[in-house]
């Protein structure tokens, strides 16, 4: 009789335990943890190098000739351009303070997901070619050659970093692994090692103005559906304008909210709010994307995509811009846009036409975050709110990595939530604000083929939600990010199925009493309001 | 002394061993981390497993088990293993590990107290848990596929809506989607 | 491998110094030439290294914000953790450099199964702080060898350091602390598996070297009782650029001196440069006033963009069909 395996044997992962140190343990691409390779046609649209169809599971990645040279040259170039890159490669003392702070490490347990080791994957190559100690001491000095295996390892692990910057908060020198990941992705971009999920939206956004590739007429008809729903709910006909010259304000938001639930309800919230205020504003079909997947390929591509926002503001002659709820969009607006495309001297310092508040904090960029705008309205008593319409919700709030650690937008959304809802509970302190856990799917990792990775990376966040769910009965997770709205939905669905996901302005839309509205029986999801369940 | 008494006497010991053996099913570098940190938020995987095992074991000790509770604990553990690149057999094998541990720990007692029948009963009970775990594992995997296809549907829903392919705008339900896509 | 090589390197260094003095009588080499050379390498290397970092610009303003931004006047901004002024940055950096603010973040109490526990990382913060502060104080104490009259401040530091008032010569607490802290930092590296996994020879070498320096110093002061006047003759000689080798200074002094020379020469090429680097870290030393003041990228260059005109060209008919305004009919 053949010998049956014992439970212990069966339980062992087929993954051979690395006897060797990390340097000599090549990456093992596990199914469900990486994204598909980019298609040639999407790279061609934006003139990315080495455009070809390729498949990461095949041995041959169809790299260009002399690819090592390309990478090393680019590395030398970036070292001379970014102090952050050079400094962070030089000064890490491997103290390990960042090691267990990464959601991917916590969720997967894979040591190469420790931020310090993730960086070391690249640092080892830097040492080999750019430092004397590495050249002389070799492996002993932590240096190794750039080989095909090393490149594959880079690709695997730098697409398991969401550039969330949580590690940077805990590092005594502020070493930000996101900066390293950005560079690594730039190098890989030069070899054509992009992912399909990122390069598709990039090429869409370049020519059509938004990630989803919605053409102008599709955008307007998309919004029309929201208007119908709003009319059904409130009896009010909202009439937004598009590409209108002479409007006071341009409104830019991620296109995901025009398309996928629950982001669509947030978009309805904006429409209702701006209508109620009688805001002189316009949408744009050309600058119809606030997000920027280009940032996940190269700085240059990011700059190319974000060009449209100011260009459109200038063309339309608006005074300033309001930006919708989105995470990485706001990191870029806050920390990059003005540097890329400023100075925005054709715009004026934002001033709320409703309250007269001047947004001094945006006096150069001339872009206001919609929660700043709304918080100001509420503070000045300009909105009539009935928070009891959200009484069926017990909320908690997820800080997006980018707005928390790249901006410090922490209180504004909380202030809005507290005013439009009666039941709000914070998650444990180590998991919110600047210590917030990533949703696990940022930086273009929100594809479907890497769902297992997303679930593992999302576990730390979900686990904290589960805690407040069990403790306070929380059933709704609010956030101000379009990617969160899509990805946390999946993550909740798997880890804490009783919890839904919402944008902050959906809550505003529900609570706000509009002039001339009929008695509401439904919320923005067309579900009965609390107390109206029987009246269907 | 009944078998259950012996079990509760060595509860801590057994749970600890059980935890260790499960953690050993992870690659060594991972398992070290899982063992190290007990904080629920800093190490959700390790914490969930250790709480889960305790919960399951405590239920086993009772005369009347609360099936829902046991399932909950198993669910917490299996849900994690279901996204960690384990085969089905690997993912649920942790239940069987308990059998071996109990045999190792209690053989002498059993011989001494002549309660082999109790041991057998207990073992079939553990087999039952394994079946539950298997069901849960399958549910989790199905859930993953469902989420994948839902994401695709979410993306196309508005598109179809716009193309007037949906009969009823208000019906945001999947059945409708199926009608359209079939 | 990562541990053994640096360990034996340090042992080897000690032996070289020992043999060089005892067997080869190379007092001038070890007492004058090598220290001068090492000091020169240290100073030049440090400056070049910092200049090298300085040469790479900071193209974007990327502070890691760890608190509430300054936005609406009625929302309390976190002026230090998310500085909106130069003063805020100075305080932030001071906290970081003097008290290791970021490492301290680990120290927050955590709830674990309804019990309050302290993260183990508090020990890293404590040991790091103890190590760096005692190192600094010891360096300051050594100024005694380079100053003709001992200033009052220095005496005060020494007095405080010797507050235990035990032993003759008086025992300095920092001597004990630094040995303890280095030992802890080493044990931590080997005992915590994750840390062991990431540690390189370059992480162990400085630890062994500094341990060797501290230990030889302690031996010299408390046990071998090196001829202090002789040592001071040498050190003052260095300063006057006409050093003479004193008589009767034991070999242990030369070992101490040689290890220090190695440390100085090694410093600019190693991770120890974090001392200089921490001041330059763009995620910490920048003001989060991004939307208030434009940051200029010195190497900015124009990029290809997709203009509105191209866009309208492609979609004009579709735009007109839904009544969107267009530039060209
Ligand atoms: S916390 Fe900073 S210095 Fe310490 S290991 Fe991580 S990146 Fe390196
Ligand atoms: S930036 Fe975020 S995802 Fe990347 S290594 Fe740091 S903690 Fe992990």
PDB file of C-alpha atoms in Angstrom, chain A residues 6-18 30-33 100 105-111 156 197 212 214 217-219 221-223 225-226 228-229 232 258-262 264-265 268 428 430-431 437 446-456 459-460 463-464 466-467 470 486-487 489-491 493-495 497 522 525-526, chain B residues 21-34 37 39-48 51 72 75-87 89-91 93-97 99-101 104 136-137 139-141 143-152 154-164 169-172:
ATOM      1  CA  UNK A   6       0.706  12.461   7.469  1.00  0.00           C
ATOM      2  CA  UNK A   7      -1.126  15.640   8.375  1.00  0.00           C
ATOM      3  CA  UNK A   8       2.135  17.381   9.226  1.00  0.00           C
ATOM      4  CA  UNK A   9       3.545  16.560   5.839  1.00  0.00           C
ATOM      5  CA  UNK A  10       0.399  17.600   4.137  1.00  0.00           C
ATOM      6  CA  UNK A  11       0.327  20.817   6.070  1.00  0.00           C
ATOM      7  CA  UNK A  12       3.752  21.906   4.958  1.00  0.00           C
ATOM      8  CA  UNK A  13       3.672  24.522   2.288  1.00  0.00           C
ATOM      9  CA  UNK A  14       5.398  23.293  -0.860  1.00  0.00           C
ATOM     10  CA  UNK A  15       7.428  26.441  -0.621  1.00  0.00           C
ATOM     11  CA  UNK A  16      10.943  25.209   0.137  1.00  0.00           C
ATOM     12  CA  UNK A  17      12.172  26.987   3.213  1.00  0.00           C
ATOM     13  CA  UNK A  18      15.029  29.229   2.201  1.00  0.00           C
ATOM     14  CA  UNK A  30       2.704  32.635  -6.349  1.00  0.00           C
ATOM     15  CA  UNK A  31      -0.608  32.599  -8.191  1.00  0.00           C
ATOM     16  CA  UNK A  32      -3.008  35.269  -7.033  1.00  0.00           C
ATOM     17  CA  UNK A  33      -0.279  37.608  -5.872  1.00  0.00           C
ATOM     18  CA  UNK A 100       6.513  44.929  11.053  1.00  0.00           C
ATOM     19  CA  UNK A 105       4.380  41.933   5.665  1.00  0.00           C
ATOM     20  CA  UNK A 106       1.759  41.606   8.375  1.00  0.00           C
ATOM     21  CA  UNK A 107      -0.647  39.908   6.013  1.00  0.00           C
ATOM     22  CA  UNK A 108       1.692  37.669   4.031  1.00  0.00           C
ATOM     23  CA  UNK A 109       4.487  37.127   6.535  1.00  0.00           C
ATOM     24  CA  UNK A 110       6.874  37.157   3.594  1.00  0.00           C
ATOM     25  CA  UNK A 111      10.151  38.616   4.910  1.00  0.00           C
ATOM     26  CA  UNK A 156       7.360  40.873  -7.769  1.00  0.00           C
ATOM     27  CA  UNK A 197      -4.039  46.961 -14.769  1.00  0.00           C
ATOM     28  CA  UNK A 212     -11.937  54.254 -17.476  1.00  0.00           C
ATOM     29  CA  UNK A 214     -15.170  57.243 -20.782  1.00  0.00           C
ATOM     30  CA  UNK A 217     -20.872  61.727 -24.300  1.00  0.00           C
ATOM     31  CA  UNK A 218     -20.562  58.739 -21.989  1.00  0.00           C
ATOM     32  CA  UNK A 219     -19.610  60.949 -19.098  1.00  0.00           C
ATOM     33  CA  UNK A 221     -24.988  60.298 -19.883  1.00  0.00           C
ATOM     34  CA  UNK A 222     -23.444  58.642 -16.841  1.00  0.00           C
ATOM     35  CA  UNK A 223     -24.169  61.717 -14.818  1.00  0.00           C
ATOM     36  CA  UNK A 225     -28.466  58.582 -14.612  1.00  0.00           C
ATOM     37  CA  UNK A 226     -27.424  60.019 -11.286  1.00  0.00           C
ATOM     38  CA  UNK A 228     -32.609  60.708 -12.504  1.00  0.00           C
ATOM     39  CA  UNK A 229     -31.914  58.919  -9.276  1.00  0.00           C
ATOM     40  CA  UNK A 232     -36.508  60.082  -7.730  1.00  0.00           C
ATOM     41  CA  UNK A 258     -18.848  57.979 -12.195  1.00  0.00           C
ATOM     42  CA  UNK A 259     -18.898  54.333 -12.819  1.00  0.00           C
ATOM     43  CA  UNK A 260     -18.734  51.861 -10.010  1.00  0.00           C
ATOM     44  CA  UNK A 261     -20.842  51.586  -6.865  1.00  0.00           C
ATOM     45  CA  UNK A 262     -20.520  52.747  -4.168  1.00  0.00           C
ATOM     46  CA  UNK A 264     -21.440  56.611  -7.745  1.00  0.00           C
ATOM     47  CA  UNK A 265     -23.392  57.525  -4.619  1.00  0.00           C
ATOM     48  CA  UNK A 268     -24.495  61.973  -6.406  1.00  0.00           C
ATOM     49  CA  UNK A 428      -7.960  51.427  17.422  1.00  0.00           C
ATOM     50  CA  UNK A 430      -2.555  52.373  16.061  1.00  0.00           C
ATOM     51  CA  UNK A 431      -4.557  51.843  12.893  1.00  0.00           C
ATOM     52  CA  UNK A 437      -3.352  50.842   7.473  1.00  0.00           C
ATOM     53  CA  UNK A 446      -6.527  46.757  -7.389  1.00  0.00           C
ATOM     54  CA  UNK A 447      -6.778  44.182 -10.167  1.00  0.00           C
ATOM     55  CA  UNK A 448      -8.705  40.937  -9.874  1.00  0.00           C
ATOM     56  CA  UNK A 449      -5.990  38.465 -10.737  1.00  0.00           C
ATOM     57  CA  UNK A 450      -4.032  39.334  -7.594  1.00  0.00           C
ATOM     58  CA  UNK A 451      -7.032  39.009  -5.282  1.00  0.00           C
ATOM     59  CA  UNK A 452      -5.226  36.766  -2.788  1.00  0.00           C
ATOM     60  CA  UNK A 453      -2.521  39.369  -2.359  1.00  0.00           C
ATOM     61  CA  UNK A 454      -5.110  42.085  -1.937  1.00  0.00           C
ATOM     62  CA  UNK A 455      -6.896  40.100   0.703  1.00  0.00           C
ATOM     63  CA  UNK A 456      -3.703  39.441   2.620  1.00  0.00           C
ATOM     64  CA  UNK A 459      -6.173  42.025   6.465  1.00  0.00           C
ATOM     65  CA  UNK A 460      -4.652  44.511   8.945  1.00  0.00           C
ATOM     66  CA  UNK A 463      -9.044  43.299  11.226  1.00  0.00           C
ATOM     67  CA  UNK A 464      -9.358  46.724  12.815  1.00  0.00           C
ATOM     68  CA  UNK A 466     -13.794  43.790  12.495  1.00  0.00           C
ATOM     69  CA  UNK A 467     -12.840  44.916  15.964  1.00  0.00           C
ATOM     70  CA  UNK A 470     -17.788  43.349  17.023  1.00  0.00           C
ATOM     71  CA  UNK A 486     -13.763  49.915  -4.767  1.00  0.00           C
ATOM     72  CA  UNK A 487     -11.191  47.854  -2.911  1.00  0.00           C
ATOM     73  CA  UNK A 489     -15.733  46.795  -0.625  1.00  0.00           C
ATOM     74  CA  UNK A 490     -14.026  43.601  -1.735  1.00  0.00           C
ATOM     75  CA  UNK A 491     -11.987  43.399   1.419  1.00  0.00           C
ATOM     76  CA  UNK A 493     -16.957  41.392   1.606  1.00  0.00           C
ATOM     77  CA  UNK A 494     -14.370  38.783   2.430  1.00  0.00           C
ATOM     78  CA  UNK A 495     -13.217  39.635   5.949  1.00  0.00           C
ATOM     79  CA  UNK A 497     -19.167  40.834   5.339  1.00  0.00           C
ATOM     80  CA  UNK A 522     -35.045  56.493   0.188  1.00  0.00           C
ATOM     81  CA  UNK A 525     -28.774  53.807  -2.785  1.00  0.00           C
ATOM     82  CA  UNK A 526     -32.516  53.811  -3.322  1.00  0.00           C
TER      83      UNK A 526
ATOM     84  CA  UNK B  21       2.723  23.007  14.798  1.00  0.00           C
ATOM     85  CA  UNK B  22       0.400  25.145  12.746  1.00  0.00           C
ATOM     86  CA  UNK B  23       2.849  27.971  12.693  1.00  0.00           C
ATOM     87  CA  UNK B  24       5.457  25.492  11.532  1.00  0.00           C
ATOM     88  CA  UNK B  25       3.393  24.927   8.412  1.00  0.00           C
ATOM     89  CA  UNK B  26       4.472  28.401   7.290  1.00  0.00           C
ATOM     90  CA  UNK B  27       7.868  29.069   5.766  1.00  0.00           C
ATOM     91  CA  UNK B  28      10.417  29.556   8.559  1.00  0.00           C
ATOM     92  CA  UNK B  29      10.892  33.282   8.155  1.00  0.00           C
ATOM     93  CA  UNK B  30       7.195  33.823   8.245  1.00  0.00           C
ATOM     94  CA  UNK B  31       6.585  31.529  11.160  1.00  0.00           C
ATOM     95  CA  UNK B  32       9.091  33.341  13.332  1.00  0.00           C
ATOM     96  CA  UNK B  33       7.185  36.541  12.892  1.00  0.00           C
ATOM     97  CA  UNK B  34       3.843  34.893  13.552  1.00  0.00           C
ATOM     98  CA  UNK B  37       4.002  39.078  18.094  1.00  0.00           C
ATOM     99  CA  UNK B  39      -0.765  41.933  19.484  1.00  0.00           C
ATOM    100  CA  UNK B  40      -4.060  41.620  17.735  1.00  0.00           C
ATOM    101  CA  UNK B  41      -3.487  44.558  15.436  1.00  0.00           C
ATOM    102  CA  UNK B  42       0.220  44.188  14.866  1.00  0.00           C
ATOM    103  CA  UNK B  43      -0.039  40.514  14.040  1.00  0.00           C
ATOM    104  CA  UNK B  44      -3.585  39.616  13.061  1.00  0.00           C
ATOM    105  CA  UNK B  45      -2.630  36.278  11.531  1.00  0.00           C
ATOM    106  CA  UNK B  46      -0.859  34.913  14.596  1.00  0.00           C
ATOM    107  CA  UNK B  47      -3.410  36.404  16.971  1.00  0.00           C
ATOM    108  CA  UNK B  48      -6.384  35.021  15.065  1.00  0.00           C
ATOM    109  CA  UNK B  51      -7.460  32.768  19.712  1.00  0.00           C
ATOM    110  CA  UNK B  72     -16.941  30.885  13.858  1.00  0.00           C
ATOM    111  CA  UNK B  75     -13.907  30.242   9.994  1.00  0.00           C
ATOM    112  CA  UNK B  76     -11.551  32.880  11.354  1.00  0.00           C
ATOM    113  CA  UNK B  77      -8.571  30.620  10.818  1.00  0.00           C
ATOM    114  CA  UNK B  78      -9.576  29.041   7.540  1.00  0.00           C
ATOM    115  CA  UNK B  79     -10.516  32.405   6.045  1.00  0.00           C
ATOM    116  CA  UNK B  80      -6.911  33.463   6.409  1.00  0.00           C
ATOM    117  CA  UNK B  81      -5.460  30.203   5.138  1.00  0.00           C
ATOM    118  CA  UNK B  82      -7.753  30.305   2.139  1.00  0.00           C
ATOM    119  CA  UNK B  83      -5.888  33.296   0.693  1.00  0.00           C
ATOM    120  CA  UNK B  84      -2.417  32.130   1.631  1.00  0.00           C
ATOM    121  CA  UNK B  85      -1.616  29.814  -1.237  1.00  0.00           C
ATOM    122  CA  UNK B  86      -2.420  26.590   0.549  1.00  0.00           C
ATOM    123  CA  UNK B  87      -4.027  23.624  -1.176  1.00  0.00           C
ATOM    124  CA  UNK B  89      -5.744  19.756   2.112  1.00  0.00           C
ATOM    125  CA  UNK B  90      -3.014  21.932   3.486  1.00  0.00           C
ATOM    126  CA  UNK B  91      -5.406  24.633   4.487  1.00  0.00           C
ATOM    127  CA  UNK B  93      -4.921  19.965   7.846  1.00  0.00           C
ATOM    128  CA  UNK B  94      -4.428  21.988  10.994  1.00  0.00           C
ATOM    129  CA  UNK B  95      -7.492  20.337  12.477  1.00  0.00           C
ATOM    130  CA  UNK B  96      -5.957  16.882  12.165  1.00  0.00           C
ATOM    131  CA  UNK B  97      -2.819  18.023  13.902  1.00  0.00           C
ATOM    132  CA  UNK B  99      -5.429  14.377  16.904  1.00  0.00           C
ATOM    133  CA  UNK B 100      -1.731  13.615  16.900  1.00  0.00           C
ATOM    134  CA  UNK B 101      -1.064  15.995  19.715  1.00  0.00           C
ATOM    135  CA  UNK B 104       1.018  12.015  22.072  1.00  0.00           C
ATOM    136  CA  UNK B 136     -15.719  26.796   5.184  1.00  0.00           C
ATOM    137  CA  UNK B 137     -12.675  26.600   2.982  1.00  0.00           C
ATOM    138  CA  UNK B 139     -17.062  28.924   0.898  1.00  0.00           C
ATOM    139  CA  UNK B 140     -14.075  31.177   1.202  1.00  0.00           C
ATOM    140  CA  UNK B 141     -12.724  30.208  -2.174  1.00  0.00           C
ATOM    141  CA  UNK B 143     -16.287  34.067  -2.071  1.00  0.00           C
ATOM    142  CA  UNK B 144     -13.008  35.055  -3.674  1.00  0.00           C
ATOM    143  CA  UNK B 145     -14.328  34.142  -7.106  1.00  0.00           C
ATOM    144  CA  UNK B 146     -17.560  35.909  -6.391  1.00  0.00           C
ATOM    145  CA  UNK B 147     -15.698  39.056  -5.406  1.00  0.00           C
ATOM    146  CA  UNK B 148     -13.665  38.871  -8.581  1.00  0.00           C
ATOM    147  CA  UNK B 149     -16.704  38.574 -10.752  1.00  0.00           C
ATOM    148  CA  UNK B 150     -18.580  41.218  -8.773  1.00  0.00           C
ATOM    149  CA  UNK B 151     -15.802  43.659  -9.394  1.00  0.00           C
ATOM    150  CA  UNK B 152     -16.101  43.006 -13.077  1.00  0.00           C
ATOM    151  CA  UNK B 154     -19.621  46.617 -10.885  1.00  0.00           C
ATOM    152  CA  UNK B 155     -17.534  47.971 -13.672  1.00  0.00           C
ATOM    153  CA  UNK B 156     -19.946  47.021 -16.376  1.00  0.00           C
ATOM    154  CA  UNK B 157     -23.169  47.671 -14.528  1.00  0.00           C
ATOM    155  CA  UNK B 158     -23.400  51.359 -15.339  1.00  0.00           C
ATOM    156  CA  UNK B 159     -22.263  50.680 -18.846  1.00  0.00           C
ATOM    157  CA  UNK B 160     -25.096  48.295 -19.457  1.00  0.00           C
ATOM    158  CA  UNK B 161     -27.442  50.618 -17.695  1.00  0.00           C
ATOM    159  CA  UNK B 162     -26.486  53.361 -20.062  1.00  0.00           C
ATOM    160  CA  UNK B 163     -26.902  51.180 -23.069  1.00  0.00           C
ATOM    161  CA  UNK B 164     -30.457  50.575 -21.820  1.00  0.00           C
ATOM    162  CA  UNK B 169     -32.944  50.848 -13.554  1.00  0.00           C
ATOM    163  CA  UNK B 170     -33.769  50.522  -9.895  1.00  0.00           C
ATOM    164  CA  UNK B 171     -32.901  46.883  -9.716  1.00  0.00           C
ATOM    165  CA  UNK B 172     -29.311  46.846  -8.663  1.00  0.00           C
TER     166      UNK B 172
END
